[in-house]
Amino acid sequence: MTTKLILDCDTGSDDAVAIMAAALHPELELLAITTVNGNVPLENTTDNTLRVIDAIGVSIPVHAGAPRPLVRPDFPIPRHVLNEGREEFQKMRLDFPDPRSTASGRNAVEVLIEHYLSDEGPETVLVAVGPLTNVAAALTAEPRLAARIPRLVIMGGARGWGNVSATAEFNFWVDPEAAAVVFSAGIRDVLVCPLDATHDAPLSRAHCDRFDAIGTAGAVSTSLMVRQRIDTYPGSEHGTLDAAPVHDALCIAALVRPDVITEWVDAAVTVETGGLHSVGAMVVDDRSWSPLAHNARVALRADADIFADVLSEAFSA
Ligand code: BDR
Ligand code: CA
């Protein structure tokens, strides 16, 4: 039995590992990739996505989606201000050869609506590892989608520290209104993999050695990207850190090995859209006396070795 999925992403290096794992794992069937503005502008997330699928020799339809957040003209702090002086941190172009394949020319939102209203919709997991703009736009344009998406797995949010501000994680912060729309849509099975879980399962240089030994294109390029992430991770001075989170790919591992998530809470989740110091923050209400209905499962801890096992399976296939 394989799990069908659509992956919505803003391809930087952790999205790239997620794409490769989803495309190559024998228990997964990646039907389509939709791209969104996020790590880099839409044009570049789409171009990076095409580079990745070409590099591993798979043919998967790629549909470009939203070039900006749902409501705001730009991020809460505009991209050029946020990235000033750290151009190297967020590379526009991943280190793969120029793509040969091209995007479909169809809009991601239109494709999501069409797919989830089709017979295949109710058997296709949606995995969203970028800002939630495309998903929110699809749910807003076609509210019947909420009941047709059997499962939504999201990388985003932080119950503890954020990575853009003390409270907010990047994906939710980039488009907080979209994230709020998605959590209020009524999708029955939502798994959130926030920073709490992804930081608990970092991939290490030893895991990279294992990928190198597998030697396939997916394994070797993942090893390179993960080593780059370790070398450039905040706090790593001259390569002194041994491991770094590869956030988005953890969502893919959770599809194959649910036990990669070792601790979670069921909760009423929403995302702060105002707030001087808290815009984009994920609010996780798992109080037993909360009046709010639970709408998501929030992963809190994860197992790095199981994560690496799933990637190894994908790259050995
Ligand atoms: C998330 O933000 C992006 O930079 C990563 O690709 C990941 O989806 C982590 O906060
Ligand atoms: Ca991402």
Coordinates of N, CA and C in Angstrom, one line a residue, residues 131-217:
P131 N 5.0 28.6 3.6 CA 3.8 29.4 4.0 C 2.5 28.8 3.4
L132 N 1.4 29.0 4.2 CA 0.2 28.3 3.8 C -0.7 29.0 2.8
T133 N -0.1 29.9 2.1 CA -0.9 30.8 1.1 C -1.7 30.0 0.1
N134 N -1.1 29.0 -0.6 CA -1.8 28.3 -1.6 C -3.0 27.5 -0.9
V135 N -2.6 26.8 0.2 CA -3.7 26.0 0.8 C -4.8 26.8 1.3
A136 N -4.5 28.0 1.9 CA -5.6 28.9 2.4 C -6.4 29.4 1.2
A137 N -5.7 29.8 0.1 CA -6.5 30.3 -1.0 C -7.4 29.3 -1.6
A138 N -6.9 28.0 -1.7 CA -7.8 26.9 -2.2 C -9.0 26.7 -1.3
L139 N -8.7 26.7 0.0 CA -9.8 26.4 1.0 C -10.8 27.6 1.0
T140 N -10.4 28.8 0.7 CA -11.3 30.0 0.7 C -12.1 30.0 -0.6
A141 N -11.4 29.7 -1.7 CA -12.2 29.7 -2.9 C -13.2 28.5 -3.0
E142 N -12.8 27.4 -2.4 CA -13.7 26.2 -2.5 C -13.8 25.5 -1.1
P143 N -14.7 26.0 -0.2 CA -14.7 25.5 1.2 C -15.1 24.0 1.2
R144 N -15.6 23.4 0.2 CA -15.9 22.0 0.2 C -14.6 21.2 0.3
L145 N -13.5 21.8 0.0 CA -12.2 21.1 0.1 C -11.8 20.6 1.5
A146 N -12.2 21.3 2.5 CA -11.9 20.9 3.9 C -12.3 19.5 4.1
A147 N -13.5 19.1 3.6 CA -14.0 17.8 3.9 C -13.4 16.8 2.9
R148 N -12.7 17.2 1.9 CA -12.2 16.3 0.9 C -10.7 16.0 1.1
I149 N -10.1 16.8 1.9 CA -8.6 16.6 2.2 C -8.6 15.6 3.4
P150 N -8.1 14.3 3.2 CA -8.2 13.3 4.3 C -7.2 13.6 5.4
R151 N -6.1 14.2 5.0 CA -5.1 14.5 6.0 C -4.2 15.6 5.6
L152 N -3.9 16.5 6.5 CA -3.0 17.6 6.2 C -1.8 17.6 7.1
V153 N -0.6 17.5 6.6 CA 0.6 17.5 7.5 C 1.3 18.8 7.2
I154 N 1.6 19.6 8.2 CA 2.1 20.9 8.1 C 3.5 21.0 8.8
M155 N 4.5 21.6 8.1 CA 5.7 22.1 8.9 C 5.5 23.5 9.2
G156 N 5.4 23.9 10.4 CA 5.3 25.3 10.8 C 5.0 25.4 12.3
G157 N 5.2 26.7 12.7 CA 4.9 27.0 14.1 C 6.0 26.6 15.1
A158 N 5.8 27.1 16.3 CA 6.7 26.7 17.4 C 5.9 26.9 18.7
R159 N 6.0 25.9 19.5 CA 5.4 26.1 20.8 C 6.4 26.7 21.8
G160 N 7.6 26.4 21.6 CA 8.7 27.1 22.3 C 9.2 28.3 21.5
W161 N 10.5 28.4 21.4 CA 11.1 29.6 20.7 C 10.7 29.5 19.2
G162 N 10.6 30.7 18.6 CA 10.4 30.8 17.2 C 11.8 30.9 16.5
N163 N 11.8 31.0 15.2 CA 13.1 31.2 14.5 C 13.2 32.6 13.8
V164 N 12.0 33.2 13.6 CA 12.1 34.6 13.1 C 12.0 35.6 14.2
S165 N 11.1 35.3 15.2 CA 11.0 36.1 16.4 C 11.0 35.2 17.5
A166 N 10.9 35.7 18.7 CA 10.9 34.9 19.9 C 9.7 33.9 19.9
T167 N 8.7 34.3 19.2 CA 7.4 33.5 19.3 C 7.1 32.9 17.9
A168 N 7.6 33.4 16.8 CA 7.1 32.9 15.5 C 8.1 32.2 14.7
E169 N 7.6 31.1 14.1 CA 8.4 30.3 13.1 C 8.1 30.9 11.7
F170 N 9.1 30.7 10.9 CA 9.1 31.4 9.5 C 7.8 31.1 8.7
N171 N 7.4 29.9 8.5 CA 6.3 29.6 7.6 C 5.0 30.3 8.0
F172 N 4.7 30.2 9.3 CA 3.5 30.9 9.9 C 3.6 32.4 9.9
W173 N 4.8 32.9 10.2 CA 5.1 34.3 10.2 C 5.0 35.0 8.9
V174 N 5.5 34.3 7.8 CA 5.4 34.8 6.5 C 4.0 35.2 6.1
D175 N 3.0 34.3 6.4 CA 1.6 34.5 6.0 C 0.7 34.0 7.1
P176 N 0.7 34.9 8.2 CA -0.1 34.5 9.4 C -1.6 34.3 9.1
E177 N -2.1 35.2 8.2 CA -3.6 35.1 7.9 C -3.9 33.8 7.2
A178 N -3.0 33.4 6.3 CA -3.2 32.1 5.6 C -3.2 30.9 6.6
A179 N -2.3 31.0 7.6 CA -2.2 29.9 8.6 C -3.4 29.9 9.4
A180 N -3.9 31.1 9.8 CA -5.2 31.1 10.6 C -6.4 30.6 9.8
V181 N -6.4 30.9 8.5 CA -7.5 30.3 7.7 C -7.4 28.8 7.7
V182 N -6.3 28.2 7.5 CA -6.1 26.8 7.4 C -6.6 26.1 8.7
F183 N -6.2 26.7 9.8 CA -6.5 26.0 11.1 C -8.0 26.2 11.4
S184 N -8.7 27.1 10.8 CA -10.1 27.3 11.1 C -11.0 26.6 10.0
A185 N -10.4 25.9 9.1 CA -11.1 25.4 7.9 C -11.9 24.1 8.3
G186 N -11.6 23.4 9.3 CA -12.4 22.2 9.7 C -11.8 21.0 9.0
I187 N -10.6 20.9 8.6 CA -10.0 19.7 8.1 C -9.9 18.7 9.3
R188 N -10.3 17.4 9.0 CA -10.5 16.5 10.2 C -9.2 16.0 10.8
D189 N -8.1 15.8 10.0 CA -6.9 15.2 10.5 C -5.7 16.1 10.1
V190 N -5.3 16.9 11.1 CA -4.2 17.8 10.8 C -3.0 17.5 11.8
L191 N -1.9 17.2 11.2 CA -0.6 17.0 12.0 C 0.3 18.2 11.8
V192 N 0.7 18.9 12.8 CA 1.7 20.0 12.7 C 3.0 19.5 13.2
C193 N 4.0 19.7 12.4 CA 5.4 19.4 12.9 C 6.1 20.8 13.1
P194 N 6.1 21.3 14.3 CA 6.7 22.6 14.5 C 8.2 22.5 14.8
L195 N 8.8 23.6 15.1 CA 10.2 23.6 15.4 C 10.6 22.7 16.6
D196 N 9.6 22.6 17.6 CA 9.9 21.8 18.8 C 10.3 20.3 18.3
A197 N 9.5 19.8 17.3 CA 9.8 18.5 16.9 C 11.0 18.4 15.9
T198 N 11.1 19.4 15.0 CA 12.2 19.3 14.0 C 13.5 19.5 14.7
H199 N 13.6 20.4 15.7 CA 14.8 20.6 16.4 C 15.2 19.5 17.3
D200 N 14.2 18.6 17.6 CA 14.5 17.4 18.4 C 15.1 16.3 17.6
A201 N 15.0 16.4 16.3 CA 15.5 15.3 15.4 C 16.4 15.8 14.3
P202 N 17.5 16.5 14.8 CA 18.4 17.0 13.7 C 19.2 15.9 13.1
L203 N 19.5 16.1 11.8 CA 20.4 15.1 11.1 C 21.8 15.4 11.3
S204 N 22.6 14.4 11.5 CA 24.0 14.6 11.9 C 25.0 14.3 10.8
R205 N 26.3 14.6 11.0 CA 27.3 14.3 10.1 C 27.4 12.7 9.9
A206 N 27.1 12.0 11.0 CA 27.1 10.5 10.9 C 26.0 10.1 10.0
H207 N 24.8 10.7 10.1 CA 23.8 10.3 9.1 C 24.2 10.6 7.7
C208 N 24.9 11.8 7.5 CA 25.4 12.1 6.2 C 26.3 11.1 5.6
D209 N 27.2 10.6 6.5 CA 28.2 9.5 6.1 C 27.4 8.3 5.6
R210 N 26.3 8.0 6.3 CA 25.4 6.9 5.8 C 24.8 7.2 4.4
F211 N 24.4 8.4 4.2 CA 23.8 8.7 2.9 C 24.9 8.6 1.8
D212 N 26.1 9.1 2.2 CA 27.2 9.0 1.2 C 27.4 7.6 0.8
A213 N 27.4 6.7 1.8 CA 27.6 5.3 1.5 C 26.6 4.7 0.5
I214 N 25.3 5.2 0.6 CA 24.3 4.7 -0.3 C 24.6 5.2 -1.7
G215 N 25.1 6.4 -1.9 CA 25.7 6.8 -3.1 C 24.8 7.2 -4.3
T216 N 23.5 7.1 -4.1 CA 22.6 7.5 -5.2 C 22.5 9.1 -5.3
A217 N 21.9 9.6 -6.4 CA 21.9 11.1 -6.5 C 21.2 11.7 -5.3

